[in-house]
CSV table of C-alpha atoms and ligand atoms in Angstrom, one decimal:
chain,number,residue,atom,x,y,z
A,10,UNK,CA,-8.8,24.6,5.9
A,11,UNK,CA,-6.9,26.7,8.4
A,12,UNK,CA,-3.4,25.9,9.5
A,13,UNK,CA,-4.6,26.1,13.2
A,14,UNK,CA,-3.4,22.9,14.9
A,15,UNK,CA,-6.3,22.9,17.3
A,16,UNK,CA,-8.9,22.5,14.6
A,17,UNK,CA,-9.4,18.9,13.5
A,18,UNK,CA,-9.4,18.2,9.8
A,19,UNK,CA,-12.9,17.4,8.6
A,20,UNK,CA,-12.6,14.1,6.7
A,21,UNK,CA,-14.8,12.2,4.3
A,22,UNK,CA,-14.1,8.5,3.7
A,23,UNK,CA,-14.7,6.7,0.4
A,24,UNK,CA,-15.1,2.9,-0.1
A,25,UNK,CA,-16.3,1.2,3.0
A,26,UNK,CA,-14.8,-2.3,2.7
A,27,UNK,CA,-12.4,-4.5,4.6
A,28,UNK,CA,-9.5,-2.1,5.1
A,29,UNK,CA,-11.7,0.9,5.8
A,30,UNK,CA,-13.4,-1.0,8.7
A,31,UNK,CA,-10.4,-2.9,9.9
A,32,UNK,CA,-7.9,-0.1,10.0
A,33,UNK,CA,-9.0,3.4,8.7
A,34,UNK,CA,-12.1,3.9,10.9
A,35,UNK,CA,-10.3,2.9,14.2
A,36,UNK,CA,-7.2,5.1,13.3
A,37,UNK,CA,-9.4,8.1,12.5
A,38,UNK,CA,-11.5,7.6,15.6
A,39,UNK,CA,-8.3,7.5,17.8
A,40,UNK,CA,-6.7,10.6,16.1
A,41,UNK,CA,-7.2,14.0,17.5
A,42,UNK,CA,-6.2,15.4,14.1
A,43,UNK,CA,-9.3,14.2,12.3
A,44,UNK,CA,-13.0,14.2,12.6
A,45,UNK,CA,-15.0,11.9,10.3
A,46,UNK,CA,-17.9,13.9,8.9
A,47,UNK,CA,-19.2,11.8,5.9
A,48,UNK,CA,-18.9,8.5,4.0
A,49,UNK,CA,-19.4,7.5,0.4
A,50,UNK,CA,-19.8,4.0,-0.7
A,51,UNK,CA,-22.0,2.4,-3.4
A,52,UNK,CA,-23.6,-0.2,-1.1
A,53,UNK,CA,-22.1,0.1,2.5
A,54,UNK,CA,-23.0,2.7,5.0
A,55,UNK,CA,-21.6,3.9,8.3
A,56,UNK,CA,-23.5,4.8,11.4
A,57,UNK,CA,-23.2,8.3,12.8
A,58,UNK,CA,-22.3,10.2,9.7
A,59,UNK,CA,-24.3,11.1,6.6
A,60,UNK,CA,-23.8,8.5,3.8
A,61,UNK,CA,-23.6,9.1,0.1
A,62,UNK,CA,-23.6,6.8,-3.0
A,63,UNK,CA,-20.6,8.5,-4.6
A,64,UNK,CA,-17.8,10.9,-3.9
A,65,UNK,CA,-19.5,13.5,-6.2
A,66,UNK,CA,-22.7,13.4,-4.0
A,67,UNK,CA,-20.6,13.7,-0.9
A,68,UNK,CA,-18.7,16.7,-2.2
A,69,UNK,CA,-21.8,18.5,-3.5
A,70,UNK,CA,-24.5,17.6,-1.0
A,71,UNK,CA,-22.5,16.6,2.1
A,72,UNK,CA,-21.3,18.6,5.1
A,73,UNK,CA,-18.2,20.8,4.6
A,74,UNK,CA,-15.0,18.8,4.6
A,75,UNK,CA,-11.3,19.5,4.2
A,76,UNK,CA,-10.0,16.1,3.2
A,77,UNK,CA,-11.0,12.7,1.7
A,78,UNK,CA,-9.5,9.3,2.4
A,79,UNK,CA,-10.0,6.8,-0.4
A,80,UNK,CA,-10.2,3.1,0.4
A,81,UNK,CA,-11.6,1.7,-2.8
A,82,UNK,CA,-9.7,-0.8,-4.9
A,83,UNK,CA,-7.1,0.8,-7.3
A,84,UNK,CA,-9.2,0.4,-10.5
A,85,UNK,CA,-11.2,3.7,-10.9
A,86,UNK,CA,-9.7,5.3,-7.8
A,87,UNK,CA,-8.1,8.1,-9.9
A,88,UNK,CA,-11.5,9.5,-10.9
A,89,UNK,CA,-12.6,9.5,-7.2
A,90,UNK,CA,-9.3,11.2,-6.2
A,91,UNK,CA,-9.6,13.7,-9.1
A,92,UNK,CA,-13.1,14.7,-8.1
A,93,UNK,CA,-11.9,15.4,-4.6
A,94,UNK,CA,-8.8,17.3,-5.7
A,95,UNK,CA,-10.8,19.5,-8.1
A,96,UNK,CA,-13.2,20.3,-5.3
A,97,UNK,CA,-10.1,21.6,-3.3
A,98,UNK,CA,-9.9,18.7,-0.9
A,99,UNK,CA,-6.7,17.1,0.5
A,100,UNK,CA,-6.5,13.4,-0.5
A,101,UNK,CA,-5.1,10.3,1.0
A,102,UNK,CA,-5.1,7.1,-1.0
A,103,UNK,CA,-4.7,3.5,-0.1
A,104,UNK,CA,-1.9,1.4,-1.7
A,105,UNK,CA,-1.4,0.7,-4.6
A,106,UNK,CA,-1.8,4.4,-5.5
A,107,UNK,CA,-3.5,3.7,-8.8
A,108,UNK,CA,-4.0,1.1,-11.5
A,109,UNK,CA,-1.4,2.8,-13.8
A,110,UNK,CA,1.7,4.9,-13.3
A,111,UNK,CA,0.4,7.7,-15.6
A,112,UNK,CA,-2.9,8.1,-13.7
A,113,UNK,CA,-1.0,8.7,-10.4
A,114,UNK,CA,1.3,11.2,-12.1
A,115,UNK,CA,-1.8,13.0,-13.4
A,116,UNK,CA,-3.2,13.1,-9.9
A,117,UNK,CA,0.1,14.6,-8.6
A,118,UNK,CA,-0.1,17.3,-11.2
A,119,UNK,CA,-3.7,18.1,-10.4
A,120,UNK,CA,-3.0,18.3,-6.7
A,121,UNK,CA,-0.1,20.6,-7.3
A,122,UNK,CA,-2.2,22.8,-9.6
A,123,UNK,CA,-5.1,22.9,-7.1
A,124,UNK,CA,-2.8,23.6,-4.1
A,125,UNK,CA,-3.9,20.5,-2.1
A,126,UNK,CA,-2.1,17.6,-0.4
A,127,UNK,CA,-1.9,14.3,-2.2
A,128,UNK,CA,-0.7,11.5,0.1
A,129,UNK,CA,-0.1,8.1,-1.6
A,130,UNK,CA,0.1,5.9,1.5
A,131,UNK,CA,2.3,2.8,1.9
A,132,UNK,CA,1.1,1.2,5.1
A,133,UNK,CA,3.8,-1.5,5.2
A,134,UNK,CA,6.5,1.2,5.4
A,135,UNK,CA,5.1,2.1,8.8
A,136,UNK,CA,5.7,-1.4,10.2
A,137,UNK,CA,7.8,-1.3,13.4
A,138,UNK,CA,11.1,-2.7,11.9
A,139,UNK,CA,11.3,-0.8,8.7
A,140,UNK,CA,13.0,2.4,9.9
A,141,UNK,CA,15.5,0.4,11.9
A,142,UNK,CA,16.2,-1.9,8.9
A,143,UNK,CA,16.9,1.2,6.7
A,144,UNK,CA,19.4,2.6,9.2
A,145,UNK,CA,21.1,-0.9,9.4
A,146,UNK,CA,21.5,-1.1,5.7
A,147,UNK,CA,22.6,2.4,5.0
A,148,UNK,CA,26.3,1.8,5.4
A,149,UNK,CA,26.5,-1.9,4.3
A,150,UNK,CA,27.4,-3.5,1.0
A,151,UNK,CA,24.6,-5.7,-0.1
A,152,UNK,CA,25.4,-8.9,-2.0
A,153,UNK,CA,21.8,-10.1,-2.5
A,154,UNK,CA,18.3,-10.4,-1.0
A,155,UNK,CA,15.3,-12.8,-1.0
A,156,UNK,CA,11.8,-11.6,-0.5
A,157,UNK,CA,8.9,-14.0,0.2
A,158,UNK,CA,5.4,-12.8,0.5
A,159,UNK,CA,3.1,-15.8,0.6
A,160,UNK,CA,-0.4,-15.5,2.0
A,161,UNK,CA,-3.8,-17.1,1.6
A,162,UNK,CA,-6.1,-15.0,-0.6
A,163,UNK,CA,-9.1,-16.7,0.9
A,164,UNK,CA,-8.2,-15.6,4.4
A,165,UNK,CA,-7.0,-12.0,3.6
A,166,UNK,CA,-9.1,-11.1,0.6
A,167,UNK,CA,-12.3,-13.2,1.0
A,168,UNK,CA,-14.6,-12.9,-2.0
A,169,UNK,CA,-12.6,-9.9,-3.5
A,170,UNK,CA,-13.0,-10.8,-7.2
A,171,UNK,CA,-11.7,-7.4,-8.2
A,172,UNK,CA,-8.2,-8.4,-7.0
A,173,UNK,CA,-7.8,-11.1,-9.7
A,174,UNK,CA,-9.5,-8.9,-12.3
A,175,UNK,CA,-7.5,-6.7,-14.7
A,176,UNK,CA,-6.1,-3.7,-12.8
A,177,UNK,CA,-6.5,-5.6,-9.5
A,178,UNK,CA,-2.8,-6.5,-9.2
A,179,UNK,CA,-3.5,-10.1,-8.2
A,180,UNK,CA,-0.8,-11.3,-5.9
A,181,UNK,CA,1.0,-8.0,-6.4
A,182,UNK,CA,-1.7,-6.4,-4.2
A,183,UNK,CA,0.2,-7.8,-1.2
A,184,UNK,CA,3.4,-8.1,-3.2
A,185,UNK,CA,3.6,-4.3,-3.7
A,186,UNK,CA,3.7,-4.0,0.1
A,187,UNK,CA,7.0,-5.9,0.0
A,188,UNK,CA,8.2,-3.7,-2.8
A,189,UNK,CA,7.2,-0.6,-0.8
A,190,UNK,CA,9.4,-1.8,2.1
A,191,UNK,CA,12.3,-2.8,-0.2
A,192,UNK,CA,12.4,0.5,-2.0
A,193,UNK,CA,12.3,2.3,1.4
A,194,UNK,CA,15.2,0.3,3.0
A,195,UNK,CA,17.5,-0.7,0.2
A,196,UNK,CA,20.2,1.9,-0.4
A,197,UNK,CA,20.2,1.6,-4.2
A,198,UNK,CA,17.8,1.3,-7.2
A,199,UNK,CA,15.9,-2.0,-7.8
A,200,UNK,CA,15.6,-3.1,-11.4
A,201,UNK,CA,13.2,-5.9,-12.7
A,202,UNK,CA,15.1,-8.3,-14.9
A,203,UNK,CA,13.0,-11.4,-15.6
A,204,UNK,CA,10.6,-13.9,-14.1
A,205,UNK,CA,7.3,-15.7,-14.4
A,206,UNK,CA,3.8,-14.7,-13.4
A,207,UNK,CA,1.1,-17.3,-13.2
A,208,UNK,CA,-2.5,-16.3,-14.0
A,209,UNK,CA,-5.5,-18.6,-13.3
A,210,UNK,CA,-7.2,-19.8,-16.5
A,211,UNK,CA,-10.4,-17.9,-15.5
A,212,UNK,CA,-8.8,-14.7,-14.2
A,213,UNK,CA,-6.8,-11.7,-15.5
A,214,UNK,CA,-4.2,-11.1,-12.8
A,215,UNK,CA,-1.5,-13.3,-11.3
A,216,UNK,CA,-2.0,-15.7,-8.4
A,217,UNK,CA,1.8,-16.3,-8.0
A,218,UNK,CA,5.0,-14.9,-9.3
A,219,UNK,CA,8.8,-15.6,-9.2
A,220,UNK,CA,10.7,-12.4,-10.2
A,221,UNK,CA,14.4,-11.7,-10.5
A,222,UNK,CA,15.5,-8.2,-9.8
A,223,UNK,CA,18.8,-6.5,-9.5
A,224,UNK,CA,19.9,-4.1,-6.8
A,225,UNK,CA,22.4,-1.5,-8.1
A,226,UNK,CA,24.9,-3.0,-10.5
A,227,UNK,CA,24.8,-6.7,-9.7
A,228,UNK,CA,23.2,-7.8,-6.4
A,229,UNK,CA,20.4,-10.3,-7.2
A,230,UNK,CA,17.1,-9.8,-5.5
A,231,UNK,CA,14.6,-12.7,-5.7
A,232,UNK,CA,10.9,-12.1,-5.2
A,233,UNK,CA,8.5,-15.0,-4.6
A,234,UNK,CA,4.8,-14.2,-4.3
A,235,UNK,CA,2.1,-16.8,-3.7
A,236,UNK,CA,-1.6,-16.1,-3.1
A,237,UNK,CA,-2.4,-19.8,-2.3
A,238,UNK,CA,-0.3,-20.3,0.8
A,239,UNK,CA,-2.2,-22.1,3.5
A,240,UNK,CA,-0.9,-22.8,7.0
A,241,UNK,CA,2.0,-20.5,8.1
A,242,UNK,CA,1.8,-17.2,6.3
A,243,UNK,CA,5.1,-15.7,5.2
A,244,UNK,CA,6.0,-12.0,4.8
A,245,UNK,CA,9.8,-12.1,5.0
A,246,UNK,CA,12.7,-10.2,3.5
A,247,UNK,CA,16.3,-11.3,4.0
A,248,UNK,CA,19.2,-9.1,2.9
A,249,UNK,CA,22.7,-10.5,2.9
A,250,UNK,CA,25.4,-7.8,3.5
A,251,UNK,CA,29.2,-7.7,4.0
A,252,UNK,CA,28.6,-7.6,7.8
A,253,UNK,CA,25.9,-10.2,8.2
A,254,UNK,CA,22.2,-10.8,7.4
A,255,UNK,CA,19.3,-8.4,8.0
A,256,UNK,CA,15.9,-10.1,8.2
A,257,UNK,CA,12.5,-8.5,8.4
A,258,UNK,CA,9.6,-10.9,9.2
A,259,UNK,CA,5.8,-10.6,9.7
A,260,UNK,CA,5.6,-7.9,7.0
A,261,UNK,CA,8.3,-5.7,8.6
A,262,UNK,CA,7.1,-5.9,12.2
A,263,UNK,CA,10.2,-7.9,13.5
A,264,UNK,CA,13.8,-7.3,12.7
A,265,UNK,CA,16.7,-9.7,13.1
A,266,UNK,CA,20.4,-9.0,12.7
A,267,UNK,CA,22.5,-12.2,12.2
A,268,UNK,CA,19.5,-14.1,13.6
A,269,UNK,CA,19.3,-11.9,16.8
A,270,UNK,CA,16.0,-10.2,17.2
A,271,UNK,CA,16.3,-6.4,17.7
A,272,UNK,CA,14.4,-4.6,20.3
A,273,UNK,CA,12.2,-2.1,18.5
A,274,UNK,CA,10.6,1.1,19.8
A,275,UNK,CA,6.9,0.8,20.7
A,276,UNK,CA,5.1,2.0,17.6
A,277,UNK,CA,1.7,3.5,17.3
A,278,UNK,CA,0.6,1.0,14.6
A,279,UNK,CA,0.7,1.4,10.8
A,280,UNK,CA,-2.5,3.2,10.2
A,281,UNK,CA,-2.3,5.7,13.2
A,282,UNK,CA,1.2,6.6,11.8
A,283,UNK,CA,-0.3,7.1,8.3
A,284,UNK,CA,-3.0,9.4,9.6
A,285,UNK,CA,-0.5,11.4,11.7
A,286,UNK,CA,1.6,11.8,8.5
A,287,UNK,CA,-1.4,12.8,6.5
A,288,UNK,CA,-2.2,15.5,9.1
A,289,UNK,CA,1.4,16.8,9.0
A,290,UNK,CA,1.3,16.9,5.2
A,291,UNK,CA,-2.0,18.8,5.2
A,292,UNK,CA,-0.8,21.3,7.8
A,293,UNK,CA,2.5,21.9,6.1
A,294,UNK,CA,0.9,22.1,2.6
A,295,UNK,CA,3.0,19.2,1.2
A,296,UNK,CA,2.4,16.1,-0.8
A,297,UNK,CA,4.0,12.6,-0.6
A,298,UNK,CA,3.8,10.4,-3.6
A,299,UNK,CA,6.5,7.7,-4.2
A,300,UNK,CA,5.8,5.8,-7.4
A,301,UNK,CA,8.7,3.4,-7.2
A,302,UNK,CA,6.8,0.3,-6.0
A,303,UNK,CA,4.1,0.8,-8.6
A,304,UNK,CA,6.7,1.3,-11.3
A,305,UNK,CA,8.3,-2.0,-10.3
A,306,UNK,CA,5.0,-3.8,-10.6
A,307,UNK,CA,4.4,-2.2,-14.0
A,308,UNK,CA,7.9,-3.3,-15.1
A,309,UNK,CA,7.1,-6.9,-13.9
A,310,UNK,CA,4.1,-6.9,-16.3
A,311,UNK,CA,6.4,-5.6,-19.1
A,312,UNK,CA,9.3,-8.1,-18.9
A,313,UNK,CA,8.1,-11.4,-17.4
A,314,UNK,CA,6.7,-14.5,-18.9
A,315,UNK,CA,3.0,-15.2,-18.3
A,316,UNK,CA,2.0,-18.8,-17.5
A,317,UNK,CA,-1.4,-20.3,-16.9
A,318,UNK,CA,-2.4,-21.6,-13.4
A,319,UNK,CA,-5.5,-23.7,-12.7
A,320,UNK,CA,-8.8,-21.8,-12.5
A,321,UNK,CA,-9.5,-20.2,-9.2
A,322,UNK,CA,-12.7,-19.8,-7.2
A,323,UNK,CA,-13.0,-18.3,-3.7
B,124,NAP,P1,-12.8,-4.4,-0.2
B,124,NAP,O1,-13.1,-5.2,1.0
B,124,NAP,O2,-13.3,-5.0,-1.5
B,124,NAP,O3,-13.4,-3.0,0.0
B,124,NAP,C1,-13.3,-2.0,-1.0
B,124,NAP,C2,-14.7,-1.3,-1.0
B,124,NAP,O4,-14.6,-0.3,-2.0
B,124,NAP,C3,-15.8,-2.2,-1.4
B,124,NAP,O5,-16.4,-2.8,-0.3
B,124,NAP,C4,-16.7,-1.3,-2.2
B,124,NAP,O6,-17.8,-0.8,-1.3
B,124,NAP,C5,-15.9,-0.1,-2.6
B,124,NAP,N1,-15.7,-0.1,-4.1
B,124,NAP,C6,-15.8,1.0,-4.9
B,124,NAP,N2,-15.6,0.7,-6.1
B,124,NAP,C7,-15.3,-0.6,-6.2
B,124,NAP,C8,-15.1,-1.5,-7.3
B,124,NAP,N3,-14.9,-1.1,-8.5
B,124,NAP,N4,-14.9,-2.8,-7.0
B,124,NAP,C9,-15.0,-3.2,-5.7
B,124,NAP,N5,-15.2,-2.4,-4.6
B,124,NAP,C10,-15.4,-1.1,-4.9
B,124,NAP,O7,-11.2,-4.2,-0.4
B,124,NAP,P2,-10.2,-3.8,0.7
B,124,NAP,O8,-9.5,-5.1,1.2
B,124,NAP,O9,-10.8,-2.9,1.7
B,124,NAP,O10,-9.1,-3.1,-0.2
B,124,NAP,C11,-9.2,-1.8,-0.7
B,124,NAP,C12,-7.9,-1.2,-0.9
B,124,NAP,O11,-7.2,-1.2,0.4
B,124,NAP,C13,-7.0,-1.9,-1.9
B,124,NAP,O12,-6.3,-1.0,-2.6
B,124,NAP,C14,-6.1,-2.8,-1.0
B,124,NAP,O13,-4.8,-3.0,-1.6
B,124,NAP,C15,-5.9,-1.9,0.2
B,124,NAP,N6,-5.5,-2.6,1.4
B,124,NAP,C16,-6.2,-3.8,1.8
B,124,NAP,C17,-5.8,-4.5,2.9
B,124,NAP,C18,-6.5,-5.8,3.3
B,124,NAP,O14,-5.9,-6.5,4.2
B,124,NAP,N7,-7.6,-6.1,2.8
B,124,NAP,C19,-4.7,-4.1,3.6
B,124,NAP,C20,-4.1,-2.9,3.3
B,124,NAP,C21,-4.5,-2.2,2.1
B,124,NAP,P3,-19.2,-0.4,-2.0
B,124,NAP,O15,-19.7,-1.6,-2.8
B,124,NAP,O16,-20.1,0.0,-0.9
B,124,NAP,O17,-18.9,0.7,-3.0
């Protein structure tokens, strides 16, 4: 891979599912930085590029490539990423970056040793209001915050049984998006203190959660996650400060200060911004892996009570 800006990065994509089709493929197609040269998925295929059943086949029998973007669910993703890293490819991974904290640390070490870029992407951090919210909060004293991420699993994750399986994160699959924003905009460390996660009788991962966190020394941060929310969907974060309230809605797209909506710069969109970042990281030979949201989810699983919810079927 040369550092020549004019040469597009040759990319292979792994895991052709909902997010690959909805977001990755359009963002890659629109980017002058990348050219898609191959795809690997166990069942799905893409038109216009050679398809392979596994990342290993793509790496050994496919066309030359510089980078791999991995869009599979978190369980087992580290083996895919490791295969690409050991083959000397730059790697971008979907959120959550792995099923465990330790496996992502191992990937970080492997990428460093191999001299390739590892980009653990957090798409929600690219939402239009996030940077502005961070600037707003930088010099304020925060007395508390409420985060509500309530969506309908049947609408947003239709038939995705893996999400409620062990290692699928359950409602923390969207919930970790909220935590990725919170860790990016709040000017102090978040600590998980207590809470309850509710797991359907026939599943392994939570379908709802109420979590109490602490920001810094004593500001309470309440997190409410619900995967069974029908009707209006809620992805909202409200932060109370010494000079008013900062509210992000629609997953970080809209920002309100004391109930007044702020005019935000026209943004390229979350995934185009992610791919632009990946290209910059590759070209400047850097990695970007922030484990804090994953660590918080792991801590939730360590300190909360587990209750049983009714059995769930799609
Ligand atoms: P998905 O629709 O289930 O697609 C994932 C694809 O990965 C599957 O179609 C499957 O294709 C492949 N795969 C490989 N190993 C798999 C395994 N063990 N179990 C299931 N599928 C496997 O899931 P998705 O919604 O695209 O989510 C993938 C990742 O993107 C997740 O980490 C999720 O958090 C993230 N994400 C999702 C959304 C969203 O709105 N859905 C938004 C942002 C981020 P083959 O059968 O062909 O291998």
